[in-house]
Tab-separated table of C-alpha atoms and ligand atoms in Angstrom:
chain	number	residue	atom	x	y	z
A	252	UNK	CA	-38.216	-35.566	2.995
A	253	UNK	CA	-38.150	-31.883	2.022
A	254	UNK	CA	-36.613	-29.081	4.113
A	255	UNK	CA	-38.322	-26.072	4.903
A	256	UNK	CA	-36.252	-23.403	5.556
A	257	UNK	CA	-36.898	-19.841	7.067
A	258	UNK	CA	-36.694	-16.813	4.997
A	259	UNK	CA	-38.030	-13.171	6.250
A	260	UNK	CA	-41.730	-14.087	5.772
A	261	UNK	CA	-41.050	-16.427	8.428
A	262	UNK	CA	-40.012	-14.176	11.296
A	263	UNK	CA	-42.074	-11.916	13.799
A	264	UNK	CA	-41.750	-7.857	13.265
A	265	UNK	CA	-40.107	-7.886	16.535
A	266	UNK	CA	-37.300	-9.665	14.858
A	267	UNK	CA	-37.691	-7.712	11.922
A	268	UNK	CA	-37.036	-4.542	14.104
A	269	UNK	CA	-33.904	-6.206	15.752
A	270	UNK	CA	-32.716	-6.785	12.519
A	271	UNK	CA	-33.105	-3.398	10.913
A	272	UNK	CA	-31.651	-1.619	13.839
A	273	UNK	CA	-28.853	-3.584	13.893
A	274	UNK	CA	-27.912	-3.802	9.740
A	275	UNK	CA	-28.614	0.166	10.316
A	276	UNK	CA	-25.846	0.646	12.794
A	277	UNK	CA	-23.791	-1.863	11.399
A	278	UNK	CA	-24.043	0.728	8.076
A	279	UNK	CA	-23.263	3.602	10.372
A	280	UNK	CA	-20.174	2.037	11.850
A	281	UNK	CA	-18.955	1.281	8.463
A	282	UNK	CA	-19.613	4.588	7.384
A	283	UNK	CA	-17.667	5.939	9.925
A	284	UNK	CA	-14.843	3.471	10.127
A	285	UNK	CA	-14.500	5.257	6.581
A	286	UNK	CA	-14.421	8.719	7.547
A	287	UNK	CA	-11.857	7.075	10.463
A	288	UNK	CA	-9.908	5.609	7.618
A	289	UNK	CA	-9.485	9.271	5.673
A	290	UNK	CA	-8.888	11.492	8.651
A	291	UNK	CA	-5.634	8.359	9.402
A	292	UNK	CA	-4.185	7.474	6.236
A	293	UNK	CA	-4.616	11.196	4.281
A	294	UNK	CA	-1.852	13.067	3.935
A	295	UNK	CA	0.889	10.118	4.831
A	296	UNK	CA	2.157	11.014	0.994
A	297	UNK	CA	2.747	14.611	1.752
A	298	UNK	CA	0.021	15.469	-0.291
A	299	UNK	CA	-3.421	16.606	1.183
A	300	UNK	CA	-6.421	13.985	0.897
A	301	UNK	CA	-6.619	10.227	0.202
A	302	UNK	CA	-5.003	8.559	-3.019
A	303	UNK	CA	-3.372	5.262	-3.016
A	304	UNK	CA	-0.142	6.916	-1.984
A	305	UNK	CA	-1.172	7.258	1.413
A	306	UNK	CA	-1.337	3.392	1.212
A	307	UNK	CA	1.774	2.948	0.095
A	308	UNK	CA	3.555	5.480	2.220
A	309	UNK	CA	1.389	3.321	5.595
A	310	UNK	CA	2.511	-0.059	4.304
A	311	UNK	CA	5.537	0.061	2.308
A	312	UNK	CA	6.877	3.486	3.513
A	313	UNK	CA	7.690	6.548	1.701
A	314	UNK	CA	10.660	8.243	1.102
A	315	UNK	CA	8.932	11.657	1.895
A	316	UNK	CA	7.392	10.364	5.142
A	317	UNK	CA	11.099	10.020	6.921
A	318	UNK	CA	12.623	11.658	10.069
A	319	UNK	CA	14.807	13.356	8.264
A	320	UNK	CA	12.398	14.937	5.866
A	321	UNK	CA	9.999	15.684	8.748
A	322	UNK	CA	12.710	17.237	10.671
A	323	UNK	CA	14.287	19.717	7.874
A	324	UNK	CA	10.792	20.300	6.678
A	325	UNK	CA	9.845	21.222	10.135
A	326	UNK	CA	12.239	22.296	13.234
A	327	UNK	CA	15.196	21.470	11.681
A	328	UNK	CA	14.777	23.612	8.344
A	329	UNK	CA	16.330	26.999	10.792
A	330	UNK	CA	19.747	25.533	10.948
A	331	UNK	CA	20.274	25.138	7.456
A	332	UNK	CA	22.888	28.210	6.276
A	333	UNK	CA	20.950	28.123	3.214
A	334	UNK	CA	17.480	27.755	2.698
A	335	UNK	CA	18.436	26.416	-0.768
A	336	UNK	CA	19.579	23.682	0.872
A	337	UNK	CA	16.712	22.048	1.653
A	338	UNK	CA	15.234	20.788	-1.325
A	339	UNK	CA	18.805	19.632	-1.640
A	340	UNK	CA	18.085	17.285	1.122
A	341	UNK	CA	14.661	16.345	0.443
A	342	UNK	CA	14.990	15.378	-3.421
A	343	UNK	CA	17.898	13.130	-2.222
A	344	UNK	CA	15.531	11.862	0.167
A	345	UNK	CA	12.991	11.351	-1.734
A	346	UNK	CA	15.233	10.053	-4.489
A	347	UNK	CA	16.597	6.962	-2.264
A	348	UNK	CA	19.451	8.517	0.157
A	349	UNK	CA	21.919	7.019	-2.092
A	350	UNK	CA	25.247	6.485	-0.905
A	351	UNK	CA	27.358	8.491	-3.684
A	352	UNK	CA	24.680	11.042	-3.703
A	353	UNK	CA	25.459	11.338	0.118
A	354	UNK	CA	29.238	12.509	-0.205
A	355	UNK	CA	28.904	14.274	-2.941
A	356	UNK	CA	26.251	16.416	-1.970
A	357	UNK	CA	24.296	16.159	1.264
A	358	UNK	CA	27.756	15.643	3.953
A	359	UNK	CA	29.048	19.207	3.161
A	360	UNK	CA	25.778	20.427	4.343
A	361	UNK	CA	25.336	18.379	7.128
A	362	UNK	CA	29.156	18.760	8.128
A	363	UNK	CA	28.538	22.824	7.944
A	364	UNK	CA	25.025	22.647	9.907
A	365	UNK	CA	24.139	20.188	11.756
A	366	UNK	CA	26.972	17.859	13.307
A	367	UNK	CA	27.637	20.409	15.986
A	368	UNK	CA	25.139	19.349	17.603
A	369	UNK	CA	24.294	15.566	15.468
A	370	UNK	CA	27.432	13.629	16.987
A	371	UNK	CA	27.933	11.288	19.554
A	372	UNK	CA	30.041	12.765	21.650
A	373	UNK	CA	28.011	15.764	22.124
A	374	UNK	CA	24.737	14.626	22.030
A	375	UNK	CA	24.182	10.695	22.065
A	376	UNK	CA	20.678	10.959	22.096
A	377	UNK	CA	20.316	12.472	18.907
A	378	UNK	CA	20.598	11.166	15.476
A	379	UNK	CA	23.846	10.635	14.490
A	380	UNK	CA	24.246	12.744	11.162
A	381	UNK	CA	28.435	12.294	11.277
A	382	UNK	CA	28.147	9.144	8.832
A	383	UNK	CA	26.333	7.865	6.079
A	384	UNK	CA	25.422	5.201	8.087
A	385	UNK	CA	23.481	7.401	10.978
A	386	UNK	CA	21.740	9.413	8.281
A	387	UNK	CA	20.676	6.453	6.230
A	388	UNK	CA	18.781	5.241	9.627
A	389	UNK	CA	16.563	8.438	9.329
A	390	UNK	CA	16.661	8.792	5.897
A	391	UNK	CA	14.921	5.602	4.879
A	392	UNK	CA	11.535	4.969	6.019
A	393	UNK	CA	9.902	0.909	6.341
A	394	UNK	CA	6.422	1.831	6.581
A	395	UNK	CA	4.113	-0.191	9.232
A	396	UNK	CA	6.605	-2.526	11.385
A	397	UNK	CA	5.169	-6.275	11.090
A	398	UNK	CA	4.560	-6.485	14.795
A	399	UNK	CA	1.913	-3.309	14.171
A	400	UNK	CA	0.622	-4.990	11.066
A	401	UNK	CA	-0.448	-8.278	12.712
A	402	UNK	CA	-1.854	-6.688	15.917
A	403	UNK	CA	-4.268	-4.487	13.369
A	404	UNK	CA	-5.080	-7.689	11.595
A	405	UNK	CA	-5.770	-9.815	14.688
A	406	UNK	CA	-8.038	-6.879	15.561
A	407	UNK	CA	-9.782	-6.762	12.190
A	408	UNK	CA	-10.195	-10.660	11.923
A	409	UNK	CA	-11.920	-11.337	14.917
A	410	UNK	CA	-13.860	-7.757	14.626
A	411	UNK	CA	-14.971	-8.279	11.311
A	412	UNK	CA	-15.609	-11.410	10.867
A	413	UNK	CA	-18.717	-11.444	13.836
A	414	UNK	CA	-20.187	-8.549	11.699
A	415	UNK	CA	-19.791	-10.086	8.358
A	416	UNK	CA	-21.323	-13.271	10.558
A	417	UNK	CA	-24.465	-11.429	12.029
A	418	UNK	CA	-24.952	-9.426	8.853
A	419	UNK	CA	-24.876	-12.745	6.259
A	420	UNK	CA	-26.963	-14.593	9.201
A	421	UNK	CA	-30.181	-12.156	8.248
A	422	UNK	CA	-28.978	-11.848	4.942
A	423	UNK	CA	-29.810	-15.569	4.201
A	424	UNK	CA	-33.716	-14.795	4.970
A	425	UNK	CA	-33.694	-13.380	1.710
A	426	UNK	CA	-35.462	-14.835	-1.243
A	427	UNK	CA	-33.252	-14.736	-4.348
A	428	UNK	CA	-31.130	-17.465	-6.436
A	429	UNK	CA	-29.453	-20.223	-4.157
A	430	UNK	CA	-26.343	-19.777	-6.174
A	431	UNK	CA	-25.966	-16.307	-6.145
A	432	UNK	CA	-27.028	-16.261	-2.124
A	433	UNK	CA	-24.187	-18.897	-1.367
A	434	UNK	CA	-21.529	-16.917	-3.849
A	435	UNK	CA	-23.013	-13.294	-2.350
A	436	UNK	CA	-22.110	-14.893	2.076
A	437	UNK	CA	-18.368	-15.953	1.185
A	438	UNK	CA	-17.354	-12.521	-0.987
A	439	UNK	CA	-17.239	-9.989	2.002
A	440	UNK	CA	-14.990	-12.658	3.802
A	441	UNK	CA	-12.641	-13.376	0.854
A	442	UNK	CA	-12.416	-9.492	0.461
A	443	UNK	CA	-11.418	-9.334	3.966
A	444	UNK	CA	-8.641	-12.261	4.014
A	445	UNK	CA	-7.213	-10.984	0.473
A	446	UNK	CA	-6.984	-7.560	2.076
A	447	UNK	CA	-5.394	-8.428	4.895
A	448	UNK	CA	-2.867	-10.905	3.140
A	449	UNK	CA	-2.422	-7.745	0.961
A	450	UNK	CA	-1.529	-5.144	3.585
A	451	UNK	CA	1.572	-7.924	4.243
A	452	UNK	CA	2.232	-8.096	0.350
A	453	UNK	CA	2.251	-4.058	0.035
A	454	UNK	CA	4.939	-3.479	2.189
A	455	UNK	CA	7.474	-5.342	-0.081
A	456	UNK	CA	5.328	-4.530	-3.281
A	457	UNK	CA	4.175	-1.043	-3.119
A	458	UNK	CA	1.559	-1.865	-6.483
A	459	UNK	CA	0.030	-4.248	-3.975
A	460	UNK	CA	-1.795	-1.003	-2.275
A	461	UNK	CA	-4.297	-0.842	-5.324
A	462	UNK	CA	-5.418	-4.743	-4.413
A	463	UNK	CA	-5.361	-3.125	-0.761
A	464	UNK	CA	-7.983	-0.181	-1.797
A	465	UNK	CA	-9.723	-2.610	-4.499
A	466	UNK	CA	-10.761	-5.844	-1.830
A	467	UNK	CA	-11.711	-2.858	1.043
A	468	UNK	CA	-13.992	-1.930	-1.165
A	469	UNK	CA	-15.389	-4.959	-2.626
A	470	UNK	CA	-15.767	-5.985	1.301
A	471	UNK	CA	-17.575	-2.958	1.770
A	472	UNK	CA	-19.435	-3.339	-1.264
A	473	UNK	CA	-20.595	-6.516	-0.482
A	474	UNK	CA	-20.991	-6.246	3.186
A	475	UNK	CA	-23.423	-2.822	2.140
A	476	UNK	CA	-25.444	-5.200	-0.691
A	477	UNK	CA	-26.168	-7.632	1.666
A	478	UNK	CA	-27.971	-4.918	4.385
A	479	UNK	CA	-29.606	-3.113	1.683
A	480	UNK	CA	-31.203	-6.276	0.162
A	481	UNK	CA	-32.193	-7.525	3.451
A	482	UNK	CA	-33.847	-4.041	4.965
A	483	UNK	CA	-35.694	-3.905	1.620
A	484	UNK	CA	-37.033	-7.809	2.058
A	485	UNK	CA	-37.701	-7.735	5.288
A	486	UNK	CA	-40.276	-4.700	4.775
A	487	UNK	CA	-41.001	-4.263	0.917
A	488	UNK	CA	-41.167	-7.521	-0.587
A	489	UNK	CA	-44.244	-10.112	-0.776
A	490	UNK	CA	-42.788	-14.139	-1.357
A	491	UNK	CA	-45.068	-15.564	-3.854
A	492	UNK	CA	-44.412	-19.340	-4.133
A	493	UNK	CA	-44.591	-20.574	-0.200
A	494	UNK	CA	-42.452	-23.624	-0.002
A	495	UNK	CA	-38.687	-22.844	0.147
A	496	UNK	CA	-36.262	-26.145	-0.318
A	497	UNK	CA	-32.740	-24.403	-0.603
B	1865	LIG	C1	21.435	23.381	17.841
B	1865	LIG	C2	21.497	21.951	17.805
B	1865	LIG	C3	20.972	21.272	16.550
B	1865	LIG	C4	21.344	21.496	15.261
B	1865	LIG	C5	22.381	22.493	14.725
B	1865	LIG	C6	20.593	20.575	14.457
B	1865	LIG	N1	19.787	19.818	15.253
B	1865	LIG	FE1	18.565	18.318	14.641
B	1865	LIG	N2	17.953	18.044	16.540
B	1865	LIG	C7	18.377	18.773	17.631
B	1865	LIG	C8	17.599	18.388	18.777
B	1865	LIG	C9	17.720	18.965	20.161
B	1865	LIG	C10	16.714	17.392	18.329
B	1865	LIG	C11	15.647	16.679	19.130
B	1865	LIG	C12	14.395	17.508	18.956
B	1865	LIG	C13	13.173	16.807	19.426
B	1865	LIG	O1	13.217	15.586	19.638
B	1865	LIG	O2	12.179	17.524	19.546
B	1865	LIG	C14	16.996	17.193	16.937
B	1865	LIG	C15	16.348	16.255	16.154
B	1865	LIG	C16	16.640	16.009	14.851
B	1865	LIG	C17	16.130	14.896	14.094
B	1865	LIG	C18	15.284	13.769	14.629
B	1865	LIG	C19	13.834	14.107	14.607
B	1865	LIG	C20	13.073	12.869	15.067
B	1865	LIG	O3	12.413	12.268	14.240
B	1865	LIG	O4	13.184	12.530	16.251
B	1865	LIG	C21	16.620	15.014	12.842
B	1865	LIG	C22	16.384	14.069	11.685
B	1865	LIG	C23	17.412	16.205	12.808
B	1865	LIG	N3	17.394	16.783	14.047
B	1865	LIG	C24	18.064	16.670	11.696
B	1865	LIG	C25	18.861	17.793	11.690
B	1865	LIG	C26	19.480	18.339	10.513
B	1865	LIG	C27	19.334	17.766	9.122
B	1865	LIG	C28	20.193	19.398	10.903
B	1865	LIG	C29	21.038	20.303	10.048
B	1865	LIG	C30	20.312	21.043	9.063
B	1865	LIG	C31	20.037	19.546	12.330
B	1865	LIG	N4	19.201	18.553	12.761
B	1865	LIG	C32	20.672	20.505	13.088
B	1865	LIG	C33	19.357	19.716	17.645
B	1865	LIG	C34	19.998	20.226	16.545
């Protein structure tokens, strides 16, 4: 017995119209989860506008993205004797906050300006810049904390996979290739996992941020195929041979 299965000559225009309106503001939302995405992540590096740094410095963490670098870049930078000082601080920030580094250079300078009010016993609420050990904690930076990570990707999972759902649902009304229909409804879902699993992977392997950048966009990519193929079916195109088997 042969199948018949639907494909967009098959539904009514009201459907049609529910369709388009929804692929539409499914391309809107996406559109603007990207403009989201810039006005969060650019900048994170220190340096204006969106690279891959910014993904790094979110996942993995950046030595220019720590307390202490905030703070003597910002309030801080008025109780330094010497302005000179700073990029002292900063390039051995940025450099790794190494230990030897530390007494050699950076404890004079902290001893002279800051402990009077960065110990303990004065002020226990503030960091403790007395030890290498207290200025470590805010000279080091970790990036995304795991518990933040998975409550993002529980978020995205369930989020995205309903509109990657809905979207390859009226997507499959299209008349093309079998193969290259069944290939083109897993791809924005594989993009999705891989980028997920990758925001996990970046934050031990920084390089991991360009497979991070690379599956967002292939999801994307795919996800914005898929609605542009089906508006343009659903409306443009005439099916020539009627019975459909696959
Ligand atoms: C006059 C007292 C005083 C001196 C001197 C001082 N600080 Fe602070 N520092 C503070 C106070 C108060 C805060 C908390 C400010 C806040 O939370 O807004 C703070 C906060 C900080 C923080 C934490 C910022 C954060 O992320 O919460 C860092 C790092 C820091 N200071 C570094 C320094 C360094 C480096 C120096 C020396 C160049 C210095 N401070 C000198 C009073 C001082």
């Amino acid at each position: 017995m042969v199948k018949h299965y639907s494909r967009f000559a098959d539904i009514s225009i009201s459907e049609k119209i529910l369709n388009t309106v929804f692929l539409l503001t499914i391309g809107l939302g996406y559109l603007t989860a990207l403009a989201n995405l810039y006005y969060t992540y650019q900048g994170r590096d220190g340096v204006a506008g969106l690279s891959v740094n910014d993904i790094v410095a979110m996942y993995h963490g950046s030595n220019s993205q720590t307390r202490l670098g905030a703070a003597i870049n910002g309030i801080m930078e008025a109780n330094l004797k010497y302005k000179s000082d700073k990029e002292v601080i900063l390039k051995w920030v940025y450099e790794g906050a190494e230990e030897d580094a530390y007494k050699e250079k950076i404890a004079p300078i902290l001893n002279r300006d800051c402990i009077l009010c960065h110990t303990p016993s004065i002020n226990a609420s503030l960091p403790d810049l007395t030890n290498y050990a207290g200025v470590a904690e805010v000279a080091h930076s970790d990036g995304k904390p795991i518990p933040a990570l998975i409550r993002v990707s529980h978020i995205h999972l369930f989020g995205i996979a309903f509109i990657l759902f809905f979207v390859g649902k009226i997507f499959i009304l299209c008349h093309m290739n079998v193969y290259v229909k069944r290939i083109a409804v897993v791809i924005p879902f594989v993009a999705m996992l891989l980028d997920v699993l990758s925001w996990f992977i970046t934050k031990s392997i920084p390089e991991f941020a360009y497979v991070v950048v690379g599956c967002g966009a292939l999801m994307g990519f795919s996800m914005g195929m898929q609605i542009v193929v089906s508006i343009y079916q659903m409306w443009f195109y005439k099916q020539k041979d009627k019975a459909i088997t696959d």
